[in-house]
Amino acid sequence: MVFLSTVINGLSLGSIYAVIALGYTMVYGIAKMLNFAHGDIIMVGAYICFYMMGLFGLPPLVSILISMVGCTVLGIVIERLAYKPLRSAPSLDVLITAIGVSYFLENGALLLFGSNPKTFTSVVTAEPIVIGGLTIKATALVSIVVNVLITVALTLFTQRGKMGKAMRAVSEDKGAAQLMGIDVNKTISLTFAIGSGLAAVAGVLLCSSYPTLYYMTGSMPGIKAFIAAVIGGIGSIPGAFLGGLILGVIEMLARTYISTKFADAIVFGVLVVVLLVRPAGLLGKHVNEKV
C-alpha cells in the first residue's frame, strides 16, 4: 500500500509539474524563448486566489477564475514590456531579461506580502477516498484530472483551432507565417496569456496540496517543471504531460525510499541522464537548421 500511495502522490505532484511545464513548452515552442519568470507567475496566481478567498470571502471557483484572469493579464504585460522589444535580440539577452523579471516578481511579492509564509486554504474540500487500506486525497485526484483535461484541451486547440494552427505556423517559421497574414505578435501574446493562465491553475493546485504560500513558492516548482519539459521534449505538449508525471513519481519514490534530502539531487540527476541518452527529450524531435 505504501508503494501504491507513493505512486498516486507522485502522479498528483507530477500533474502539477506538467501543468506548469505546459506553459514553458508552449512559450518555447512558439517564441523559442525560455520564460524563467513563469515559476513566479505561479506564486502571483496563488496569492491572488488566497486573498480573493480570505480577504473578500469569494467562493473557490470564482477566486480561481479571478486568479487566472490576473495572471493572464500579467503574462501579456510582461511579454509586451520585457520580451517584445527583444524579439530579434540574441537568446542570451532574452534569458537575462527573463531572470530579471523573475527577481522583480519575487521581490515585488516580498514587499507587498512580506516574508512570513501564509497558510493556504485548499480549494478542494471533498473528503479523502478510502479503498481498503489505501487513502487517496481529493486534491491528488483533482490535480490528476485537471492535468489530463488541460493537456487534451491544449492538444485539440493546437491541432484543430484556428489560433492553434497559427501558433504552429509561427513555431515553424515566423517569417513565412507573417507573409501568410498571421499576426506573429498577437500569436505570441496569446501564447503567453494561455501559459500564464495555466500558471494560476498550477499555483492553486500546488498550494492546495502543500498549503504554504510565500514569495518563493513558485521558484523550485518552476525549475522542476522546466526539467519536466526538457525530459519530455520541450516544445511538445504530450512531452510536458509525460515529463511531469515521470518527474513527480521519481521525486516521490526518492523521498519515500531513499531520502528527502537527496530527492532534488536525484531529480536533477535524471535530467542529466536523459540529456545524455536522448538530448531532444523523450518525445522531442531533432530539428536540422539550414545555414
mmCIF file of C-alpha atoms in Angstrom:
data_model
loop_
_atom_site.group_PDB
_atom_site.id
_atom_site.type_symbol
_atom_site.label_atom_id
_atom_site.label_comp_id
_atom_site.label_asym_id
_atom_site.label_seq_id
_atom_site.Cartn_x
_atom_site.Cartn_y
_atom_site.Cartn_z
ATOM 1 C CA MET A 1 0.000 0.000 0.000
ATOM 2 C CA VAL A 2 2.885 2.351 0.735
ATOM 3 C CA PHE A 3 4.221 1.946 -2.808
ATOM 4 C CA LEU A 4 0.793 2.495 -4.397
ATOM 5 C CA SER A 5 0.145 5.529 -2.217
ATOM 6 C CA THR A 6 3.552 6.939 -3.135
ATOM 7 C CA VAL A 7 2.881 6.469 -6.858
ATOM 8 C CA ILE A 8 -0.504 8.208 -6.598
ATOM 9 C CA ASN A 9 1.066 11.111 -4.702
ATOM 10 C CA GLY A 10 3.796 11.193 -7.341
ATOM 11 C CA LEU A 11 1.222 11.369 -10.133
ATOM 12 C CA SER A 12 -0.501 14.194 -8.267
ATOM 13 C CA LEU A 13 2.748 16.150 -7.851
ATOM 14 C CA GLY A 14 3.738 15.291 -11.415
ATOM 15 C CA SER A 15 0.406 16.613 -12.670
ATOM 16 C CA ILE A 16 1.164 19.985 -11.078
ATOM 17 C CA TYR A 17 4.614 19.954 -12.670
ATOM 18 C CA ALA A 18 3.012 19.053 -16.001
ATOM 19 C CA VAL A 19 0.571 21.985 -15.904
ATOM 20 C CA ILE A 20 3.484 24.340 -15.177
ATOM 21 C CA ALA A 21 5.616 22.655 -17.862
ATOM 22 C CA LEU A 22 2.874 23.224 -20.440
ATOM 23 C CA GLY A 23 3.429 26.971 -20.026
ATOM 24 C CA TYR A 24 7.172 26.565 -20.537
ATOM 25 C CA THR A 25 6.793 24.297 -23.535
ATOM 26 C CA MET A 26 4.198 26.475 -25.287
ATOM 27 C CA VAL A 27 6.262 29.648 -24.973
ATOM 28 C CA TYR A 28 9.407 27.877 -26.111
ATOM 29 C CA GLY A 29 7.616 26.113 -28.949
ATOM 30 C CA ILE A 30 6.118 29.325 -30.327
ATOM 31 C CA ALA A 31 8.523 32.109 -29.343
ATOM 32 C CA LYS A 32 11.699 29.992 -28.995
ATOM 33 C CA MET A 33 12.499 31.522 -25.626
ATOM 34 C CA LEU A 34 12.649 30.280 -22.032
ATOM 35 C CA ASN A 35 10.421 32.315 -19.752
ATOM 36 C CA PHE A 36 12.096 31.716 -16.391
ATOM 37 C CA ALA A 37 9.638 34.136 -14.778
ATOM 38 C CA HIS A 38 6.929 31.513 -15.315
ATOM 39 C CA GLY A 39 7.500 29.954 -11.901
ATOM 40 C CA ASP A 40 6.922 33.279 -10.193
ATOM 41 C CA ILE A 41 3.640 33.816 -12.039
ATOM 42 C CA ILE A 42 2.543 30.647 -10.216
ATOM 43 C CA MET A 43 3.228 32.414 -6.935
ATOM 44 C CA VAL A 44 1.291 35.508 -8.038
ATOM 45 C CA GLY A 45 -1.684 33.361 -9.033
ATOM 46 C CA ALA A 46 -1.693 31.610 -5.662
ATOM 47 C CA TYR A 47 -1.565 34.951 -3.823
ATOM 48 C CA ILE A 48 -4.490 36.334 -5.841
ATOM 49 C CA CYS A 49 -6.585 33.255 -5.078
ATOM 50 C CA PHE A 50 -5.533 33.371 -1.405
ATOM 51 C CA TYR A 51 -6.688 36.956 -0.942
ATOM 52 C CA MET A 52 -9.857 36.520 -3.013
ATOM 53 C CA MET A 53 -10.950 33.690 -0.702
ATOM 54 C CA GLY A 54 -9.593 35.082 2.567
ATOM 55 C CA LEU A 55 -9.993 38.845 2.308
ATOM 56 C CA PHE A 56 -13.114 39.058 0.140
ATOM 57 C CA GLY A 57 -14.695 35.713 1.070
ATOM 58 C CA LEU A 58 -15.291 34.681 -2.542
ATOM 59 C CA PRO A 59 -16.022 31.042 -3.446
ATOM 60 C CA PRO A 60 -13.004 28.950 -4.533
ATOM 61 C CA LEU A 61 -14.103 28.644 -8.176
ATOM 62 C CA VAL A 62 -14.633 32.407 -8.530
ATOM 63 C CA SER A 63 -11.290 33.044 -6.845
ATOM 64 C CA ILE A 64 -9.536 30.670 -9.258
ATOM 65 C CA LEU A 65 -11.125 32.393 -12.259
ATOM 66 C CA ILE A 66 -10.047 35.822 -10.987
ATOM 67 C CA SER A 67 -6.558 34.427 -10.385
ATOM 68 C CA MET A 68 -6.439 33.124 -13.970
ATOM 69 C CA VAL A 69 -7.552 36.483 -15.344
ATOM 70 C CA GLY A 70 -4.988 38.322 -13.227
ATOM 71 C CA CYS A 71 -2.129 36.046 -14.305
ATOM 72 C CA THR A 72 -3.241 36.187 -17.931
ATOM 73 C CA VAL A 73 -3.065 39.988 -17.876
ATOM 74 C CA LEU A 74 0.283 39.826 -16.064
ATOM 75 C CA GLY A 75 1.669 37.432 -18.697
ATOM 76 C CA ILE A 76 0.603 39.730 -21.536
ATOM 77 C CA VAL A 77 2.084 42.797 -19.805
ATOM 78 C CA ILE A 78 5.393 41.005 -19.188
ATOM 79 C CA GLU A 79 5.544 39.874 -22.811
ATOM 80 C CA ARG A 80 4.790 43.356 -24.157
ATOM 81 C CA LEU A 81 7.159 45.267 -21.874
ATOM 82 C CA ALA A 82 10.047 42.840 -21.380
ATOM 83 C CA TYR A 83 10.149 40.364 -24.255
ATOM 84 C CA LYS A 84 8.588 42.005 -27.295
ATOM 85 C CA PRO A 85 11.379 44.633 -27.618
ATOM 86 C CA LEU A 86 13.863 41.722 -27.687
ATOM 87 C CA ARG A 87 12.153 39.777 -30.454
ATOM 88 C CA SER A 88 15.258 39.914 -32.661
ATOM 89 C CA ALA A 89 17.817 40.017 -29.862
ATOM 90 C CA PRO A 90 20.276 37.194 -29.094
ATOM 91 C CA SER A 91 18.983 34.358 -26.905
ATOM 92 C CA LEU A 92 21.304 35.343 -24.057
ATOM 93 C CA ASP A 93 19.721 38.810 -23.836
ATOM 94 C CA VAL A 94 16.255 37.283 -23.576
ATOM 95 C CA LEU A 95 17.429 34.788 -20.958
ATOM 96 C CA ILE A 96 18.961 37.527 -18.782
ATOM 97 C CA THR A 97 15.764 39.561 -19.112
ATOM 98 C CA ALA A 98 13.672 36.563 -18.041
ATOM 99 C CA ILE A 99 15.819 36.104 -14.936
ATOM 100 C CA GLY A 100 15.464 39.823 -14.199
ATOM 101 C CA VAL A 101 11.659 39.625 -14.484
ATOM 102 C CA SER A 102 11.721 36.620 -12.143
ATOM 103 C CA TYR A 103 13.649 38.553 -9.474
ATOM 104 C CA PHE A 104 11.376 41.560 -9.965
ATOM 105 C CA LEU A 105 8.254 39.469 -9.271
ATOM 106 C CA GLU A 106 9.817 37.743 -6.262
ATOM 107 C CA ASN A 107 10.992 40.975 -4.652
ATOM 108 C CA GLY A 108 7.714 42.688 -5.500
ATOM 109 C CA ALA A 109 5.848 39.910 -3.691
ATOM 110 C CA LEU A 110 8.258 40.218 -0.755
ATOM 111 C CA LEU A 111 7.497 43.936 -0.449
ATOM 112 C CA LEU A 112 3.738 43.522 -0.850
ATOM 113 C CA PHE A 113 3.067 40.370 1.163
ATOM 114 C CA GLY A 114 6.067 40.130 3.496
ATOM 115 C CA SER A 115 8.402 37.235 4.147
ATOM 116 C CA ASN A 116 6.193 35.315 6.572
ATOM 117 C CA PRO A 117 4.634 32.201 4.996
ATOM 118 C CA LYS A 118 0.847 32.102 4.813
ATOM 119 C CA THR A 119 -1.348 29.051 5.244
ATOM 120 C CA PHE A 120 -3.285 28.447 2.040
ATOM 121 C CA THR A 121 -6.813 27.084 2.386
ATOM 122 C CA SER A 122 -7.301 24.242 -0.088
ATOM 123 C CA VAL A 123 -9.868 24.867 -2.814
ATOM 124 C CA VAL A 124 -10.719 21.145 -2.719
ATOM 125 C CA THR A 125 -12.986 20.437 0.239
ATOM 126 C CA ALA A 126 -14.016 16.861 -0.586
ATOM 127 C CA GLU A 127 -13.179 14.068 1.823
ATOM 128 C CA PRO A 128 -10.374 11.597 1.016
ATOM 129 C CA ILE A 129 -11.334 8.372 -0.723
ATOM 130 C CA VAL A 130 -10.563 5.220 1.241
ATOM 131 C CA ILE A 131 -10.158 1.939 -0.652
ATOM 132 C CA GLY A 132 -9.179 -0.834 1.703
ATOM 133 C CA GLY A 133 -6.026 0.345 3.398
ATOM 134 C CA LEU A 134 -5.353 2.990 0.729
ATOM 135 C CA THR A 135 -6.301 6.619 1.348
ATOM 136 C CA ILE A 136 -6.380 8.915 -1.668
ATOM 137 C CA LYS A 137 -6.579 12.643 -1.065
ATOM 138 C CA ALA A 138 -9.184 14.523 -3.074
ATOM 139 C CA THR A 139 -6.562 17.127 -4.040
ATOM 140 C CA ALA A 140 -4.482 14.364 -5.642
ATOM 141 C CA LEU A 141 -7.376 13.192 -7.812
ATOM 142 C CA VAL A 142 -8.337 16.740 -8.756
ATOM 143 C CA SER A 143 -4.737 17.552 -9.766
ATOM 144 C CA ILE A 144 -4.524 14.478 -11.999
ATOM 145 C CA VAL A 145 -7.919 15.076 -13.630
ATOM 146 C CA VAL A 146 -7.210 18.788 -14.215
ATOM 147 C CA ASN A 147 -3.846 17.936 -15.803
ATOM 148 C CA VAL A 148 -5.435 15.422 -18.188
ATOM 149 C CA LEU A 149 -8.234 17.819 -19.166
ATOM 150 C CA ILE A 150 -5.846 20.728 -19.794
ATOM 151 C CA THR A 151 -3.473 18.570 -21.856
ATOM 152 C CA VAL A 152 -6.320 17.215 -24.009
ATOM 153 C CA ALA A 153 -7.816 20.692 -24.457
ATOM 154 C CA LEU A 154 -4.473 22.230 -25.467
ATOM 155 C CA THR A 155 -3.750 19.387 -27.873
ATOM 156 C CA LEU A 156 -7.135 19.799 -29.580
ATOM 157 C CA PHE A 157 -6.706 23.586 -29.623
ATOM 158 C CA THR A 158 -3.301 23.473 -31.319
ATOM 159 C CA GLN A 159 -4.335 20.750 -33.749
ATOM 160 C CA ARG A 160 -7.795 21.960 -34.794
ATOM 161 C CA GLY A 161 -8.322 25.546 -33.617
ATOM 162 C CA LYS A 162 -7.645 28.460 -35.949
ATOM 163 C CA MET A 163 -5.385 30.248 -33.491
ATOM 164 C CA GLY A 164 -3.788 26.930 -32.580
ATOM 165 C CA LYS A 165 -2.839 26.370 -36.208
ATOM 166 C CA ALA A 166 -1.492 29.917 -36.321
ATOM 167 C CA MET A 167 0.688 29.082 -33.301
ATOM 168 C CA ARG A 168 2.054 26.017 -35.062
ATOM 169 C CA ALA A 169 2.785 28.080 -38.161
ATOM 170 C CA VAL A 170 4.651 30.725 -36.130
ATOM 171 C CA SER A 171 6.556 27.937 -34.406
ATOM 172 C CA GLU A 172 7.697 26.536 -37.756
ATOM 173 C CA ASP A 173 8.666 29.806 -39.437
ATOM 174 C CA LYS A 174 7.782 33.286 -38.172
ATOM 175 C CA GLY A 175 8.662 34.968 -41.462
ATOM 176 C CA ALA A 176 6.576 32.643 -43.606
ATOM 177 C CA ALA A 177 3.680 32.855 -41.167
ATOM 178 C CA GLN A 178 3.741 36.647 -41.362
ATOM 179 C CA LEU A 179 3.727 36.508 -45.157
ATOM 180 C CA MET A 180 0.621 34.320 -44.964
ATOM 181 C CA GLY A 181 -1.194 37.018 -42.993
ATOM 182 C CA ILE A 182 -0.685 35.710 -39.457
ATOM 183 C CA ASP A 183 -0.144 38.361 -36.791
ATOM 184 C CA VAL A 184 3.005 36.995 -35.145
ATOM 185 C CA ASN A 185 2.971 39.442 -32.224
ATOM 186 C CA LYS A 186 -0.663 38.678 -31.436
ATOM 187 C CA THR A 187 0.013 34.949 -31.608
ATOM 188 C CA ILE A 188 2.971 35.155 -29.227
ATOM 189 C CA SER A 189 0.956 37.328 -26.812
ATOM 190 C CA LEU A 190 -1.823 34.723 -26.866
ATOM 191 C CA THR A 191 0.731 32.033 -26.062
ATOM 192 C CA PHE A 192 1.929 33.989 -23.033
ATOM 193 C CA ALA A 193 -1.672 34.580 -21.978
ATOM 194 C CA ILE A 194 -2.536 30.871 -22.088
ATOM 195 C CA GLY A 195 0.673 29.860 -20.334
ATOM 196 C CA SER A 196 0.169 32.428 -17.574
ATOM 197 C CA GLY A 197 -3.457 31.402 -17.081
ATOM 198 C CA LEU A 198 -2.301 27.807 -16.650
ATOM 199 C CA ALA A 199 0.315 29.016 -14.159
ATOM 200 C CA ALA A 200 -2.501 30.368 -11.973
ATOM 201 C CA VAL A 201 -4.221 26.970 -12.014
ATOM 202 C CA ALA A 202 -0.913 25.261 -11.159
ATOM 203 C CA GLY A 203 -0.304 27.687 -8.287
ATOM 204 C CA VAL A 204 -3.700 26.983 -6.755
ATOM 205 C CA LEU A 205 -3.255 23.206 -7.123
ATOM 206 C CA LEU A 206 0.264 23.395 -5.671
ATOM 207 C CA CYS A 207 -0.774 25.378 -2.611
ATOM 208 C CA SER A 208 -3.884 23.245 -2.118
ATOM 209 C CA SER A 209 -1.668 20.148 -1.942
ATOM 210 C CA TYR A 210 1.162 21.809 0.006
ATOM 211 C CA PRO A 211 -0.550 24.656 1.914
ATOM 212 C CA THR A 212 2.342 27.041 2.460
ATOM 213 C CA LEU A 213 2.466 30.247 0.447
ATOM 214 C CA TYR A 214 5.306 32.773 0.406
ATOM 215 C CA TYR A 215 7.214 34.869 -2.106
ATOM 216 C CA MET A 216 9.482 31.985 -3.232
ATOM 217 C CA THR A 217 6.675 29.433 -3.572
ATOM 218 C CA GLY A 218 6.967 29.129 -7.348
ATOM 219 C CA SER A 219 10.760 29.114 -7.596
ATOM 220 C CA MET A 220 11.688 25.435 -7.129
ATOM 221 C CA PRO A 221 8.475 24.017 -8.669
ATOM 222 C CA GLY A 222 9.133 26.241 -11.676
ATOM 223 C CA ILE A 223 12.645 24.842 -12.075
ATOM 224 C CA LYS A 224 11.414 21.262 -11.708
ATOM 225 C CA ALA A 225 8.647 21.886 -14.223
ATOM 226 C CA PHE A 226 11.259 23.169 -16.650
ATOM 227 C CA ILE A 227 13.196 19.928 -16.071
ATOM 228 C CA ALA A 228 9.971 18.008 -16.765
ATOM 229 C CA ALA A 229 9.501 19.910 -20.030
ATOM 230 C CA VAL A 230 13.080 19.122 -21.090
ATOM 231 C CA ILE A 231 12.739 15.441 -20.159
ATOM 232 C CA GLY A 232 9.510 15.111 -22.126
ATOM 233 C CA GLY A 233 10.806 17.157 -25.045
ATOM 234 C CA ILE A 234 10.447 20.913 -24.723
ATOM 235 C CA GLY A 235 8.049 22.269 -27.318
ATOM 236 C CA SER A 236 5.870 19.143 -27.135
ATOM 237 C CA ILE A 237 2.556 19.267 -25.243
ATOM 238 C CA PRO A 238 2.387 15.463 -24.753
ATOM 239 C CA GLY A 239 6.055 15.640 -23.764
ATOM 240 C CA ALA A 240 5.311 18.138 -20.978
ATOM 241 C CA PHE A 241 2.496 15.882 -19.764
ATOM 242 C CA LEU A 242 4.689 12.771 -19.765
ATOM 243 C CA GLY A 243 7.752 14.518 -18.343
ATOM 244 C CA GLY A 244 5.767 15.999 -15.459
ATOM 245 C CA LEU A 245 4.267 12.655 -14.444
ATOM 246 C CA ILE A 246 7.614 10.850 -14.669
ATOM 247 C CA LEU A 247 9.385 13.511 -12.626
ATOM 248 C CA GLY A 248 6.672 13.592 -9.963
ATOM 249 C CA VAL A 249 6.711 9.827 -9.486
ATOM 250 C CA ILE A 250 10.526 9.703 -9.358
ATOM 251 C CA GLU A 251 10.645 12.504 -6.791
ATOM 252 C CA MET A 252 8.046 10.902 -4.502
ATOM 253 C CA LEU A 253 9.686 7.466 -4.753
ATOM 254 C CA ALA A 254 13.041 9.055 -3.901
ATOM 255 C CA ARG A 255 11.552 10.860 -0.902
ATOM 256 C CA THR A 256 9.879 7.686 0.370
ATOM 257 C CA TYR A 257 12.528 5.041 -0.230
ATOM 258 C CA ILE A 258 15.839 6.947 -0.359
ATOM 259 C CA SER A 259 15.937 10.309 1.388
ATOM 260 C CA THR A 260 14.078 13.604 1.344
ATOM 261 C CA LYS A 261 17.461 15.350 1.419
ATOM 262 C CA PHE A 262 18.624 13.744 -1.830
ATOM 263 C CA ALA A 263 15.307 13.815 -3.713
ATOM 264 C CA ASP A 264 16.094 17.064 -5.542
ATOM 265 C CA ALA A 265 19.579 15.813 -6.436
ATOM 266 C CA ILE A 266 18.028 12.664 -7.904
ATOM 267 C CA VAL A 267 15.607 14.771 -9.953
ATOM 268 C CA PHE A 268 18.474 16.775 -11.457
ATOM 269 C CA GLY A 269 20.398 13.542 -11.988
ATOM 270 C CA VAL A 270 17.522 12.168 -14.064
ATOM 271 C CA LEU A 271 17.730 15.292 -16.241
ATOM 272 C CA VAL A 272 21.440 14.703 -16.843
ATOM 273 C CA VAL A 273 20.851 11.049 -17.782
ATOM 274 C CA VAL A 274 18.027 11.927 -20.201
ATOM 275 C CA LEU A 275 20.104 14.646 -21.870
ATOM 276 C CA LEU A 276 22.996 12.202 -22.299
ATOM 277 C CA VAL A 277 20.818 9.423 -23.726
ATOM 278 C CA ARG A 278 18.242 11.469 -25.628
ATOM 279 C CA PRO A 279 19.132 15.182 -25.845
ATOM 280 C CA ALA A 280 15.850 16.125 -27.535
ATOM 281 C CA GLY A 281 13.786 14.581 -24.720
ATOM 282 C CA LEU A 282 11.554 11.538 -24.706
ATOM 283 C CA LEU A 283 9.030 12.898 -27.233
ATOM 284 C CA GLY A 284 11.163 15.659 -28.730
ATOM 285 C CA LYS A 285 12.399 15.711 -32.293
ATOM 286 C CA HIS A 286 15.777 16.673 -33.653
ATOM 287 C CA VAL A 287 15.492 19.673 -35.970
ATOM 288 C CA ASN A 288 18.154 20.297 -38.590
ATOM 289 C CA GLU A 289 18.786 24.001 -39.059
ATOM 290 C CA LYS A 290 19.660 25.311 -42.501
ATOM 291 C CA VAL A 291 22.683 27.562 -42.727
#
